[in-house]
Amino acid sequence: MDDRYSRQILFSPIGKSGQDKLGSKHVLMIGAGALGSGNGEVLTRAGVGKLTIVDRDYVEASNLQRQQLYTEEDVRAKLPKAIAAEKRLRAINSRIEIVPIVGDASPDILEELVADVDLILDATDNFETRMAINDISQKYKIPWIYGACVGSFGMSFTIIPGKTPCLNCLLKRIPIQGMTCDTGGIIGPAVQMVIAHQSAEVLKILVEDWEAVRDSFASFDLWRNQYTSMKMGKAKDPGCLSCGDLREYPYLDKENLSRSIVLCGRDTVQIRPPRQSELNLADLADQLVRLGYVVKANPYLLSVEMEEQRVVLFKDGRGLVHGTKDMSQARSIYQRLLG
Amino acid sequence: MNKVMFFAHLRDAVGEESVSVDLTGKTVAESKVILSEQYGVNLDSVMAAVNEEFAGDEDVLSDGDVVAFIPPVSGG
């Protein structure tokens, strides 16, 4: 196994010293869906020192078409994605440290996690989390790499605090989301193209080849054969509230954190608990069964079957209410179960 | 005249990859309003590039500038 990284070391911009650097670095990856699967695999095979994976979801059949780490067995077991990803990545490379976290990448959790992190990799599916990542990146001066895709379209941009514009400079506010992810579907090659852009940037940054880092905003449509590279020098906004002179990191403010959100393209609402808490899943399962609910459980979550909806409750107190997009209905179902 | 290009779902909404419109002298923000009305697309929080360079709302277009509208997407 000693030559496992030999082909990467032969690549001169990395070399032996680059490989040693890779092996000493810690990447925080937010999301373990399509982008997280592919990026996680590239970094694990490349021999990054430590990979922390945060994901709030579990594996479902509709993921298998593009989320390359997961299997039908993971679907049957309803494994949380962070756990299923860890299992597969450990089998690929037992030498690196992998830390799975089943939970929401809320500003609180991000603040706890970034202590020794060298880079944050965006593999999320929503702008609320990305804006929080963006503020954390600026506050702690940690580079992060935005990547996203829908249909056959994808994009990526590398954000380096103090050097490049940040996501808040570009967007000014959280964009309206439903129009892109709910309706557009997604094909595997678009995912792979974004992964290639993001993971190449990760390697450059981890081996500290700063000159090689892409400073343009890349976007492409693999079906329509379009590729654009937008120069970003003029995008930096001195008045930006995330990276400007009078910065206040607006997306780390807990007041702005929504208690419930409709998940991208899923006919599902996520409910966050009113305060950070840990559920005793075994006790809760017993209680719900006594009340007549049909409950399936694994060590990480409970799935409660109801007539119209299915509710999945996680240890960290979150609930995913499937079968509705109505937030108030979802909240009342969640409260019915948790009393 | 200006060539205006649309990406992702905007292209589907407009029905064409690019259109020719005279936006000379208009700002990016004004152009967004004109194009939204003409083609029925929502260009709020869509990024604009002029000649492959990021452009702010107040940037003014010149004759011959190529404008691209790139919607930030969220899937992942």
Coordinates of C-alpha atoms in Angstrom, one line a residue:
Chain A
M1 CA 0.0 0.0 0.0
D2 CA 3.0 2.3 0.3
D3 CA 2.7 3.5 -3.3
R4 CA -1.0 4.3 -2.9
Y5 CA -0.4 8.0 -3.6
S6 CA 2.5 7.5 -6.1
R7 CA 0.6 8.7 -9.1
Q8 CA -0.5 11.8 -7.4
I9 CA 3.1 12.5 -6.1
L10 CA 4.3 12.1 -9.7
F11 CA 2.1 15.0 -10.6
S12 CA 4.7 17.8 -10.1
P13 CA 2.4 20.6 -8.7
I14 CA 1.7 18.2 -5.8
G15 CA 4.9 16.1 -5.4
K16 CA 6.0 14.6 -2.1
S17 CA 5.8 17.8 -0.2
G18 CA 2.3 18.5 -1.4
Q19 CA 1.2 15.0 -0.4
D20 CA 2.6 15.6 3.1
K21 CA 0.6 18.8 3.3
L22 CA -2.5 17.0 2.1
G23 CA -2.1 14.5 4.8
S24 CA -1.9 17.2 7.5
K25 CA -5.0 19.1 6.5
H26 CA -8.5 19.1 7.8
V27 CA -11.5 19.6 5.5
L28 CA -15.0 20.3 6.8
M29 CA -17.5 19.1 4.3
I30 CA -21.1 20.4 4.7
G31 CA -23.5 18.0 3.0
A32 CA -23.2 14.4 1.9
G33 CA -25.6 14.3 -1.0
A34 CA -24.5 14.2 -4.6
L35 CA -21.6 16.8 -4.3
G36 CA -20.6 15.5 -0.9
S37 CA -20.4 11.9 -2.2
G38 CA -18.1 12.7 -5.1
N39 CA -16.0 15.3 -3.3
G40 CA -15.7 13.0 -0.2
E41 CA -14.5 10.2 -2.4
V42 CA -11.9 12.3 -4.2
L43 CA -10.5 13.7 -1.0
T44 CA -10.5 10.3 0.8
R45 CA -8.6 8.7 -2.1
A46 CA -6.2 11.6 -2.4
G47 CA -5.3 11.2 1.3
V48 CA -6.5 14.3 3.0
G49 CA -5.6 14.1 6.7
K50 CA -9.0 14.5 8.3
L51 CA -12.5 14.9 6.8
T52 CA -15.4 16.0 8.9
I53 CA -18.8 15.3 7.2
V54 CA -22.0 17.1 8.4
D55 CA -25.3 16.0 6.9
R56 CA -28.9 16.2 8.2
D57 CA -30.5 13.6 6.0
Y58 CA -30.7 9.9 5.4
V59 CA -30.3 7.8 2.3
E60 CA -33.4 7.3 0.1
A61 CA -33.9 5.5 -3.2
S62 CA -34.0 8.7 -5.3
N63 CA -30.5 9.4 -4.2
L64 CA -28.9 6.4 -5.8
Q65 CA -29.0 7.8 -9.4
R66 CA -26.2 10.2 -8.6
Q67 CA -25.0 10.0 -5.0
Q68 CA -22.1 7.6 -5.6
L69 CA -21.3 6.5 -2.1
Y70 CA -24.6 4.9 -1.4
T71 CA -26.2 1.5 -2.0
E72 CA -29.6 -0.2 -1.9
E73 CA -28.6 -1.6 1.5
D74 CA -28.2 1.9 2.8
V75 CA -31.7 2.8 1.6
R76 CA -33.2 -0.3 3.3
A77 CA -31.4 0.6 6.5
K78 CA -32.4 4.3 6.3
L79 CA -28.9 5.1 7.3
P80 CA -28.1 8.8 7.8
K81 CA -25.9 9.9 4.9
A82 CA -23.0 11.0 7.2
I83 CA -22.9 7.5 8.6
A84 CA -23.3 5.7 5.3
A85 CA -20.6 7.9 3.8
E86 CA -18.2 7.3 6.6
K87 CA -18.7 3.5 6.2
R88 CA -17.9 3.6 2.5
L89 CA -15.0 6.1 2.8
R90 CA -13.4 4.1 5.5
A91 CA -13.5 1.0 3.3
I92 CA -11.8 3.1 0.5
N93 CA -9.0 4.5 2.7
S94 CA -8.5 3.4 6.3
R95 CA -5.6 5.7 6.9
I96 CA -7.4 9.0 7.0
E97 CA -9.6 10.3 9.9
I98 CA -13.3 10.6 9.1
V99 CA -15.7 12.3 11.5
P100 CA -19.4 11.9 10.7
I101 CA -21.9 14.3 12.2
V102 CA -25.6 13.6 11.8
G103 CA -27.1 17.1 12.2
D104 CA -27.8 20.5 10.8
A105 CA -25.0 22.8 9.8
S106 CA -26.5 25.6 11.9
P107 CA -24.3 28.6 12.8
D108 CA -23.8 27.2 16.3
I109 CA -22.6 23.9 15.1
L110 CA -20.4 25.5 12.5
E111 CA -18.7 27.7 15.1
E112 CA -18.0 24.6 17.2
L113 CA -16.5 22.7 14.3
V114 CA -14.2 25.2 12.6
A115 CA -11.4 25.3 15.2
D116 CA -8.7 23.5 13.3
V117 CA -10.3 23.4 9.8
D118 CA -8.2 24.4 6.8
L119 CA -11.0 24.5 4.3
I120 CA -14.8 24.3 4.1
L121 CA -16.3 22.5 1.2
D122 CA -19.8 23.3 0.2
A123 CA -21.9 20.3 -0.7
T124 CA -25.2 21.7 0.7
D125 CA -28.5 22.1 -1.2
N126 CA -29.6 25.5 0.1
F127 CA -28.5 29.1 0.3
E128 CA -29.4 29.5 4.0
T129 CA -26.6 27.2 5.0
R130 CA -24.2 28.6 2.3
M131 CA -24.7 32.1 3.7
A132 CA -23.8 30.8 7.2
I133 CA -20.8 29.0 5.8
N134 CA -19.8 32.3 4.0
D135 CA -20.0 34.3 7.3
I136 CA -18.0 31.6 9.2
S137 CA -15.4 31.6 6.5
Q138 CA -14.9 35.3 6.7
K139 CA -15.0 35.4 10.5
Y140 CA -12.3 32.7 10.9
K141 CA -10.5 33.4 7.6
I142 CA -11.0 29.9 6.2
P143 CA -11.4 29.4 2.4
W144 CA -14.5 27.8 1.2
I145 CA -15.6 26.5 -2.2
Y146 CA -19.2 27.1 -3.5
G147 CA -20.6 24.5 -5.8
A148 CA -24.1 23.8 -7.0
C149 CA -26.0 22.2 -9.8
V150 CA -29.5 21.6 -11.2
G151 CA -30.6 19.9 -14.4
S152 CA -27.5 19.8 -16.6
F153 CA -26.3 23.1 -15.2
G154 CA -23.6 23.6 -12.6
M155 CA -21.3 26.3 -11.1
S156 CA -18.4 26.7 -8.7
F157 CA -16.5 29.6 -7.2
T158 CA -13.6 29.6 -4.7
I159 CA -13.9 32.1 -1.9
I160 CA -10.7 33.2 -0.1
P161 CA -11.2 35.7 2.8
G162 CA -9.2 38.9 2.3
K163 CA -8.6 38.1 -1.4
T164 CA -11.8 37.3 -3.4
P165 CA -15.3 38.6 -3.2
C166 CA -17.6 36.5 -0.9
L167 CA -20.9 35.0 -1.7
N168 CA -22.8 37.9 0.0
C169 CA -21.0 40.4 -2.3
L170 CA -22.4 38.4 -5.3
L171 CA -25.9 37.7 -4.1
K172 CA -26.7 40.5 -1.5
R173 CA -29.5 38.4 -0.2
I174 CA -30.7 34.7 -0.1
P175 CA -32.0 34.0 -3.7
I176 CA -35.5 32.5 -4.2
Q177 CA -34.8 28.8 -4.4
G178 CA -37.9 26.9 -5.4
M179 CA -37.6 27.7 -9.1
T180 CA -34.4 25.9 -9.6
C181 CA -34.2 22.7 -7.5
D182 CA -37.8 21.6 -7.2
T183 CA -38.5 21.5 -10.9
G184 CA -35.3 21.0 -12.8
G185 CA -34.2 17.5 -11.8
I186 CA -30.5 16.7 -12.1
I187 CA -28.3 14.5 -14.1
G188 CA -25.1 12.7 -12.8
P189 CA -22.7 14.4 -15.2
A190 CA -23.6 17.9 -14.0
V191 CA -22.9 16.7 -10.5
Q192 CA -19.5 15.2 -11.6
M193 CA -18.5 18.4 -13.4
V194 CA -19.1 20.5 -10.2
I195 CA -17.2 17.9 -8.1
A196 CA -14.3 18.1 -10.5
H197 CA -14.2 21.9 -10.2
Q198 CA -14.5 21.9 -6.5
S199 CA -12.1 19.0 -5.7
A200 CA -9.4 20.4 -8.0
E201 CA -9.6 23.7 -6.0
V202 CA -9.4 21.8 -2.7
L203 CA -6.2 20.1 -3.8
K204 CA -4.7 23.4 -4.9
I205 CA -5.5 25.1 -1.6
L206 CA -4.5 22.2 0.6
V207 CA -1.0 21.9 -1.1
E208 CA -0.9 25.7 -0.8
D209 CA -0.5 26.3 -4.6
W210 CA -2.3 29.7 -4.2
E211 CA -1.2 30.9 -7.7
A212 CA -3.1 28.0 -9.3
V213 CA -6.4 28.7 -7.6
R214 CA -9.1 29.7 -10.0
D215 CA -10.3 33.3 -9.5
S216 CA -13.2 33.3 -12.0
F217 CA -16.7 32.1 -11.4
A218 CA -17.2 28.9 -13.6
S219 CA -20.6 27.8 -14.8
F220 CA -21.6 25.3 -17.5
D221 CA -24.5 23.5 -19.1
L222 CA -23.5 20.1 -20.2
W223 CA -26.6 19.5 -22.2
R224 CA -26.6 22.9 -24.0
N225 CA -22.8 22.8 -24.4
Q226 CA -22.2 26.2 -22.8
Y227 CA -19.2 27.0 -20.6
T228 CA -18.6 30.4 -19.1
S229 CA -15.9 31.8 -16.9
M230 CA -16.8 35.1 -15.3
K231 CA -14.0 37.4 -14.0
M232 CA -14.8 38.4 -10.5
G233 CA -12.3 41.3 -9.7
K234 CA -15.0 43.9 -9.7
A235 CA -17.5 41.9 -7.6
K236 CA -15.9 42.7 -4.2
D237 CA -18.3 45.0 -2.3
P238 CA -16.5 47.2 0.3
G239 CA -19.9 47.7 2.0
C240 CA -20.6 43.9 2.2
L241 CA -21.9 42.9 5.6
S242 CA -20.0 39.6 5.5
C243 CA -16.6 40.7 4.3
G244 CA -16.6 44.5 4.1
D245 CA -15.1 47.1 6.5
L246 CA -18.3 47.2 8.7
R247 CA -18.9 43.5 8.7
E248 CA -21.5 42.1 11.1
Y249 CA -21.9 38.5 9.8
P250 CA -25.7 38.7 9.4
Y251 CA -26.1 35.0 8.7
L252 CA -24.7 33.9 12.0
D253 CA -27.4 35.7 13.9
K254 CA -29.7 33.1 15.4
E255 CA -32.7 35.4 15.1
N256 CA -32.4 34.8 11.4
L257 CA -32.4 31.1 11.6
S258 CA -35.8 29.7 10.5
R259 CA -37.3 27.0 12.7
S260 CA -38.8 25.2 9.8
I261 CA -37.9 25.0 6.1
V262 CA -39.1 23.2 3.1
L263 CA -36.4 20.9 1.7
C264 CA -35.3 21.2 -1.9
G265 CA -37.5 19.2 -4.3
R266 CA -38.6 16.7 -1.6
D267 CA -42.2 17.4 -0.5
T268 CA -40.6 17.5 3.0
V269 CA -40.4 20.1 5.8
Q270 CA -37.6 20.0 8.3
I271 CA -38.5 21.2 11.8
R272 CA -35.7 22.2 14.2
P273 CA -36.2 21.8 17.9
P274 CA -36.8 25.0 19.9
R275 CA -33.5 24.5 21.8
Q276 CA -30.6 22.2 21.3
S277 CA -31.5 18.9 22.8
E278 CA -30.8 15.2 22.5
L279 CA -33.7 12.8 22.1
N280 CA -33.6 9.3 23.7
L281 CA -34.8 7.5 20.6
A282 CA -35.4 4.1 22.3
D283 CA -37.7 5.6 25.0
L284 CA -39.5 7.7 22.4
A285 CA -40.0 4.7 20.1
D286 CA -41.6 2.7 23.0
Q287 CA -43.8 5.6 23.9
L288 CA -45.0 6.1 20.2
V289 CA -45.6 2.4 19.8
R290 CA -47.8 2.4 23.0
L291 CA -49.8 5.3 21.4
G292 CA -50.4 3.0 18.4
Y293 CA -47.9 4.5 15.9
V294 CA -46.0 2.3 13.5
V295 CA -42.3 3.0 14.2
K296 CA -39.2 1.8 12.5
A297 CA -35.9 2.6 14.1
N298 CA -32.1 2.3 13.7
P299 CA -29.5 3.7 16.1
Y300 CA -29.6 7.1 14.5
L301 CA -33.3 7.9 13.8
L302 CA -36.9 6.9 14.1
S303 CA -39.3 6.7 11.2
V304 CA -43.0 7.1 12.2
E305 CA -45.5 6.0 9.6
M306 CA -48.8 8.0 9.6
E307 CA -51.7 8.0 7.3
E308 CA -50.7 10.8 5.0
Q309 CA -47.2 11.6 6.2
R310 CA -44.1 9.9 7.4
V311 CA -42.0 11.6 10.1
V312 CA -38.3 10.9 10.7
L313 CA -37.0 12.0 14.0
F314 CA -33.2 12.4 14.7
K315 CA -31.2 12.2 17.9
D316 CA -30.5 16.0 17.7
G317 CA -34.3 16.7 18.0
R318 CA -34.9 17.5 14.3
G319 CA -37.8 16.1 12.4
L320 CA -38.3 15.6 8.7
V321 CA -42.0 15.6 7.9
H322 CA -42.4 13.9 4.5
G323 CA -45.5 14.2 2.4
T324 CA -46.2 17.9 2.9
K325 CA -44.8 21.4 2.0
D326 CA -47.1 23.1 4.5
M327 CA -44.9 24.4 7.3
S328 CA -47.6 24.9 9.9
Q329 CA -49.1 21.5 9.2
A330 CA -45.6 20.0 9.6
R331 CA -45.0 21.8 12.8
S332 CA -48.3 20.6 14.3
I333 CA -47.5 17.0 13.3
Y334 CA -44.0 17.3 14.9
Q335 CA -45.5 18.7 18.1
R336 CA -48.1 15.9 18.2
L337 CA -45.3 13.3 18.2
L338 CA -43.0 15.0 20.7
G339 CA -45.7 16.3 23.0
Chain B
M1 CA -27.2 46.4 -30.2
N2 CA -26.3 43.9 -27.4
K3 CA -26.2 40.1 -27.4
V4 CA -28.0 38.9 -24.2
M5 CA -27.4 35.3 -23.1
F6 CA -29.5 33.3 -20.7
F7 CA -28.4 30.3 -18.7
A8 CA -30.1 27.3 -16.9
H9 CA -33.8 27.7 -16.3
L10 CA -33.7 31.3 -17.7
R11 CA -32.8 29.8 -21.1
D12 CA -35.8 27.5 -20.9
A13 CA -38.1 30.4 -19.9
V14 CA -36.9 32.6 -22.8
G15 CA -36.8 29.7 -25.2
E16 CA -33.5 30.8 -26.7
E17 CA -29.9 30.8 -25.7
S18 CA -29.4 34.4 -26.7
V19 CA -31.4 37.4 -28.0
S20 CA -30.4 40.7 -29.6
V21 CA -31.7 43.7 -27.7
D22 CA -30.5 47.3 -27.7
L23 CA -29.5 48.1 -24.1
T24 CA -26.9 50.8 -24.9
G25 CA -26.8 53.4 -22.2
K26 CA -28.9 51.4 -19.8
T27 CA -27.7 50.1 -16.4
V28 CA -27.7 46.4 -15.6
A29 CA -30.6 47.0 -13.2
E30 CA -32.6 48.9 -15.9
S31 CA -31.8 46.1 -18.4
K32 CA -33.1 43.5 -16.0
V33 CA -36.4 45.4 -15.8
I34 CA -36.7 45.7 -19.6
L35 CA -35.8 42.0 -20.2
S36 CA -38.1 40.8 -17.4
E37 CA -41.0 42.6 -19.0
Q38 CA -40.2 41.5 -22.6
Y39 CA -39.5 37.9 -21.9
G40 CA -41.4 37.2 -18.7
V41 CA -38.5 36.0 -16.7
N42 CA -37.6 36.8 -13.1
L43 CA -34.1 38.3 -13.0
D44 CA -34.1 39.2 -9.3
S45 CA -31.0 37.9 -7.6
V46 CA -29.6 36.7 -10.9
M47 CA -25.9 37.5 -11.6
A48 CA -25.0 39.5 -14.6
A49 CA -21.8 39.3 -16.6
V50 CA -20.8 41.9 -19.1
N51 CA -18.1 40.7 -21.6
E52 CA -17.4 37.8 -19.2
E53 CA -16.9 40.1 -16.2
F54 CA -19.1 40.3 -13.2
A55 CA -21.3 43.4 -13.4
G56 CA -23.1 45.3 -10.6
D57 CA -26.6 46.8 -10.9
E58 CA -25.3 50.3 -11.6
D59 CA -22.9 49.3 -14.4
V60 CA -23.8 51.0 -17.7
L61 CA -23.9 49.0 -21.0
S62 CA -22.2 50.1 -24.2
D63 CA -23.0 49.2 -27.7
G64 CA -21.8 45.7 -28.6
D65 CA -21.4 44.6 -24.9
V66 CA -22.3 40.9 -24.5
V67 CA -24.5 40.4 -21.4
A68 CA -25.0 37.1 -19.7
F69 CA -27.5 36.3 -17.0
I70 CA -26.4 33.5 -14.7
P71 CA -28.8 32.4 -12.0
P72 CA -27.2 31.1 -8.8
V73 CA -28.5 27.6 -8.2
S74 CA -28.8 25.7 -5.0
G75 CA -28.9 22.0 -5.7
G76 CA -26.1 19.8 -4.4

